[in-house]
Amino acid sequence: MSAETPAAAGQFTRRRLQFRAWRGERPFWAGLFVMLGGLPIAYFPYANLQIGHLTLAMATTAGAGSLIIGVLLVVLGVSLWFQKHVRVFAGVAAILLALVSIPVSNIGGFLIGFLLSLVGGAMAVSWAPGTPPEQEPPADGNGHDGTPQGAIADTTALEPVEGAAATGDAGPSQGHEVLGENDLSGTSPANGANGRHSAG
């Protein structure tokens, strides 16, 4: 066991995560299906099937049309990978080319290329970019100004109490007198309480 083993494993993991992030930002599977659908459409009209000493040519009269359809599907699949903003156009074009390949190219590459291109085009049209993940809260659990996360800062300004109780030198009789004038413990609107109780 060498010292290079952990580094190699870490680099493979990093590359895999980079590819995963790249794949998640674009219609990757749609482009792959469209490209795979273009290959049999372009290949089968030019292929020769050997059965013993018998050579069976699957070429059609529209062999050039099959080649053009296959190449266009491959180009559309690559453009879905690297130009994701053309996904709707590329998806619709892939669906139309897959439908055209049925009469032109050996029933759409023996239905293999037709089905792959059709599914890939539908996936490209329906793909939508995801929303970026929200930023996580700070690791120390504090808010922006040092207060604990979720705590509400008390910004209520207290008004000074009128009378001698505000100066702090009120005697027992004066404090009782002030309390009697501003007693808000009742529910009568006559003393200005308006039905609210005060915690005295």
Coordinates of N, CA, C and O in Angstrom, one line a residue, residues 10-87:
G10 N -9.4 10.3 -3.4 CA -10.0 11.6 -3.2 C -10.2 12.3 -4.5 O -11.2 13.0 -4.8
Q11 N -9.2 12.2 -5.5 CA -9.3 12.8 -6.8 C -10.5 12.2 -7.6 O -11.2 12.9 -8.3
F12 N -10.6 10.9 -7.5 CA -11.7 10.3 -8.2 C -13.1 10.7 -7.7 O -14.0 11.0 -8.5
T13 N -13.2 10.9 -6.4 CA -14.4 11.3 -5.8 C -14.7 12.8 -6.2 O -15.8 13.1 -6.5
R14 N -13.7 13.6 -6.2 CA -13.8 15.0 -6.6 C -14.3 15.1 -8.1 O -15.2 15.9 -8.4
R15 N -13.7 14.3 -8.9 CA -14.0 14.3 -10.3 C -15.5 13.8 -10.5 O -16.2 14.4 -11.3
R16 N -15.8 12.8 -9.8 CA -17.2 12.3 -9.9 C -18.2 13.3 -9.4 O -19.3 13.5 -10.0
L17 N -17.9 14.1 -8.3 CA -18.8 15.1 -7.9 C -18.9 16.3 -8.8 O -20.0 16.9 -9.0
Q18 N -17.8 16.6 -9.5 CA -17.8 17.7 -10.5 C -18.7 17.3 -11.7 O -19.4 18.1 -12.2
F19 N -18.5 16.0 -12.1 CA -19.3 15.6 -13.2 C -20.8 15.5 -12.8 O -21.7 15.9 -13.6
R20 N -21.1 15.2 -11.6 CA -22.5 15.1 -11.1 C -23.1 16.5 -11.1 O -24.2 16.7 -11.5
A21 N -22.3 17.5 -10.7 CA -22.8 18.9 -10.6 C -23.0 19.4 -12.1 O -24.0 20.1 -12.4
W22 N -22.1 19.1 -13.0 CA -22.2 19.5 -14.4 C -23.4 18.8 -15.0 O -24.2 19.5 -15.7
R23 N -23.6 17.6 -14.7 CA -24.8 16.8 -15.3 C -26.1 17.4 -14.8 O -27.1 17.4 -15.5
G24 N -26.1 17.8 -13.5 CA -27.4 18.3 -12.9 C -27.8 19.7 -13.5 O -28.9 20.1 -13.3
E25 N -26.9 20.4 -14.1 CA -27.2 21.8 -14.6 C -27.7 21.8 -16.0 O -27.9 22.9 -16.6
R26 N -27.9 20.6 -16.7 CA -28.3 20.6 -18.1 C -29.1 19.3 -18.3 O -29.1 18.4 -17.5
P27 N -29.9 19.3 -19.4 CA -30.6 18.1 -19.7 C -29.7 17.0 -20.2 O -29.7 16.6 -21.4
F28 N -29.0 16.4 -19.3 CA -27.9 15.4 -19.7 C -28.5 14.1 -20.4 O -28.1 13.7 -21.4
W29 N -29.5 13.5 -19.7 CA -30.1 12.3 -20.2 C -30.8 12.5 -21.5 O -30.8 11.6 -22.3
A30 N -31.5 13.6 -21.6 CA -32.2 13.9 -22.9 C -31.1 14.0 -24.0 O -31.4 13.4 -25.1
G31 N -30.0 14.7 -23.9 CA -29.0 14.7 -24.9 C -28.4 13.4 -25.2 O -28.1 13.0 -26.3
L32 N -28.2 12.5 -24.1 CA -27.7 11.2 -24.4 C -28.6 10.3 -25.2 O -28.2 9.6 -26.1
F33 N -29.9 10.4 -24.9 CA -30.9 9.6 -25.6 C -31.0 10.0 -27.0 O -31.1 9.2 -28.0
V34 N -31.0 11.3 -27.3 CA -31.0 11.8 -28.6 C -29.8 11.4 -29.4 O -29.9 11.0 -30.6
M35 N -28.6 11.5 -28.8 CA -27.4 11.0 -29.5 C -27.5 9.5 -29.8 O -27.1 9.1 -30.9
L36 N -27.9 8.7 -28.8 CA -27.9 7.3 -29.0 C -29.0 7.0 -30.1 O -28.9 5.9 -30.8
G37 N -30.1 7.8 -30.2 CA -31.1 7.5 -31.2 C -30.6 7.8 -32.6 O -31.0 7.2 -33.6
G38 N -29.7 8.8 -32.7 CA -29.2 9.1 -34.0 C -28.2 8.1 -34.6 O -28.1 8.0 -35.8
L39 N -27.5 7.3 -33.7 CA -26.5 6.4 -34.2 C -27.2 5.2 -35.0 O -26.7 5.0 -36.2
P40 N -28.2 4.5 -34.6 CA -28.8 3.4 -35.4 C -29.5 3.9 -36.6 O -29.5 3.3 -37.7
I41 N -30.0 5.2 -36.6 CA -30.7 5.7 -37.8 C -29.7 5.9 -38.9 O -29.9 5.7 -40.0
A42 N -28.5 6.4 -38.5 CA -27.5 6.7 -39.5 C -26.7 5.4 -39.9 O -26.2 5.3 -41.0
Y43 N -26.6 4.4 -39.0 CA -25.8 3.3 -39.3 C -26.5 2.2 -40.1 O -25.9 1.6 -41.1
F44 N -27.7 1.8 -39.8 CA -28.3 0.7 -40.4 C -28.4 0.8 -41.9 O -28.3 -0.3 -42.6
P45 N -28.7 1.9 -42.6 CA -28.8 1.9 -44.0 C -27.5 1.6 -44.7 O -27.5 1.3 -45.9
Y46 N -26.4 1.7 -44.0 CA -25.1 1.5 -44.6 C -24.4 0.2 -44.1 O -23.3 -0.1 -44.4
A47 N -25.2 -0.6 -43.3 CA -24.6 -1.8 -42.7 C -24.9 -3.0 -43.6 O -26.0 -3.0 -44.2
N48 N -24.1 -4.0 -43.5 CA -24.3 -5.2 -44.2 C -24.3 -6.3 -43.2 O -23.4 -6.4 -42.3
L49 N -25.3 -7.1 -43.2 CA -25.5 -8.2 -42.3 C -25.0 -9.5 -42.9 O -25.5 -9.9 -44.0
Q50 N -24.1 -10.2 -42.3 CA -23.5 -11.4 -42.8 C -24.2 -12.6 -42.2 O -24.2 -12.8 -41.0
I51 N -24.9 -13.4 -43.0 CA -25.5 -14.7 -42.6 C -24.8 -15.8 -43.3 O -25.1 -16.1 -44.4
G52 N -23.8 -16.4 -42.7 CA -23.0 -17.4 -43.3 C -22.2 -16.8 -44.5 O -21.5 -15.9 -44.4
H53 N -22.5 -17.3 -45.7 CA -21.9 -16.8 -46.9 C -22.8 -15.8 -47.6 O -22.4 -15.2 -48.7
L54 N -23.9 -15.5 -47.0 CA -24.9 -14.6 -47.6 C -24.7 -13.2 -47.0 O -24.7 -13.0 -45.8
T55 N -24.6 -12.2 -47.8 CA -24.5 -10.8 -47.4 C -25.8 -10.1 -47.6 O -26.3 -10.1 -48.8
L56 N -26.4 -9.6 -46.6 CA -27.7 -8.9 -46.7 C -27.5 -7.4 -46.5 O -27.0 -7.0 -45.4
A57 N -27.7 -6.7 -47.5 CA -27.5 -5.2 -47.5 C -28.9 -4.6 -47.0 O -29.9 -4.8 -47.6
M58 N -28.8 -3.7 -46.0 CA -30.0 -3.1 -45.5 C -30.1 -1.6 -46.0 O -30.8 -0.8 -45.5
A59 N -29.4 -1.3 -47.0 CA -29.4 0.0 -47.6 C -30.7 0.3 -48.2 O -31.4 -0.5 -48.8
T60 N -31.1 1.6 -48.1 CA -32.4 2.0 -48.7 C -32.1 3.1 -49.8 O -30.9 3.5 -49.9
T61 N -33.1 3.4 -50.5 CA -32.8 4.4 -51.6 C -32.6 5.8 -51.0 O -32.0 6.7 -51.6
A62 N -33.0 6.0 -49.7 CA -32.8 7.3 -49.1 C -31.7 7.2 -48.0 O -31.8 7.7 -46.9
G63 N -30.6 6.5 -48.4 CA -29.5 6.4 -47.5 C -28.9 7.7 -47.1 O -28.5 7.9 -45.9
A64 N -28.8 8.6 -48.0 CA -28.2 10.0 -47.6 C -29.1 10.7 -46.6 O -28.7 11.3 -45.7
G65 N -30.4 10.5 -46.8 CA -31.4 11.1 -45.9 C -31.2 10.5 -44.5 O -31.3 11.2 -43.5
S66 N -31.0 9.2 -44.4 CA -30.8 8.6 -43.1 C -29.5 9.1 -42.4 O -29.5 9.4 -41.2
L67 N -28.5 9.3 -43.2 CA -27.2 9.8 -42.7 C -27.4 11.2 -42.2 O -26.9 11.6 -41.1
I68 N -28.1 12.0 -42.9 CA -28.4 13.4 -42.5 C -29.2 13.5 -41.2 O -28.9 14.2 -40.3
I69 N -30.2 12.6 -41.1 CA -31.1 12.6 -39.9 C -30.3 12.2 -38.7 O -30.3 12.7 -37.6
G70 N -29.4 11.1 -38.9 CA -28.6 10.6 -37.8 C -27.6 11.6 -37.3 O -27.4 11.9 -36.1
V71 N -27.0 12.3 -38.2 CA -26.0 13.3 -37.9 C -26.6 14.5 -37.2 O -26.1 15.0 -36.2
L72 N -27.8 14.9 -37.7 CA -28.5 16.0 -37.0 C -28.9 15.7 -35.6 O -28.9 16.5 -34.7
L73 N -29.4 14.4 -35.4 CA -29.8 14.0 -34.0 C -28.5 14.0 -33.1 O -28.7 14.4 -31.9
V74 N -27.4 13.6 -33.6 CA -26.2 13.6 -32.7 C -25.8 15.1 -32.4 O -25.5 15.4 -31.3
V75 N -25.9 15.9 -33.4 CA -25.6 17.4 -33.2 C -26.6 18.0 -32.2 O -26.2 18.7 -31.3
L76 N -27.8 17.6 -32.3 CA -28.8 18.1 -31.3 C -28.6 17.6 -29.9 O -28.7 18.3 -28.9
G77 N -28.2 16.4 -29.8 CA -27.8 15.8 -28.5 C -26.6 16.5 -27.8 O -26.6 16.8 -26.6
V78 N -25.6 16.8 -28.7 CA -24.4 17.6 -28.1 C -24.8 19.0 -27.7 O -24.4 19.5 -26.7
S79 N -25.7 19.6 -28.6 CA -26.1 21.0 -28.2 C -27.0 21.0 -27.0 O -27.0 22.0 -26.2
L80 N -27.7 19.9 -26.6 CA -28.4 19.9 -25.4 C -27.5 19.8 -24.2 O -27.8 20.3 -23.1
W81 N -26.3 19.3 -24.4 CA -25.3 19.2 -23.3 C -24.6 20.6 -23.1 O -24.4 21.0 -21.9
F82 N -24.3 21.3 -24.2 CA -23.4 22.5 -24.0 C -24.2 23.8 -24.3 O -23.6 24.8 -24.0
Q83 N -25.4 23.7 -24.8 CA -26.2 24.9 -25.0 C -27.6 24.6 -24.5 O -28.5 24.4 -25.2
K84 N -27.7 24.6 -23.2 CA -29.0 24.2 -22.6 C -30.1 25.2 -22.8 O -31.3 24.8 -22.7
H85 N -29.9 26.4 -23.2 CA -30.9 27.3 -23.5 C -31.7 27.0 -24.8 O -32.8 27.6 -25.0
V86 N -31.2 26.1 -25.6 CA -31.9 25.7 -26.8 C -32.6 24.4 -26.7 O -32.9 23.8 -27.6
R87 N -32.9 24.1 -25.4 CA -33.5 22.7 -25.1 C -34.8 22.5 -25.8 O -35.1 21.4 -26.2

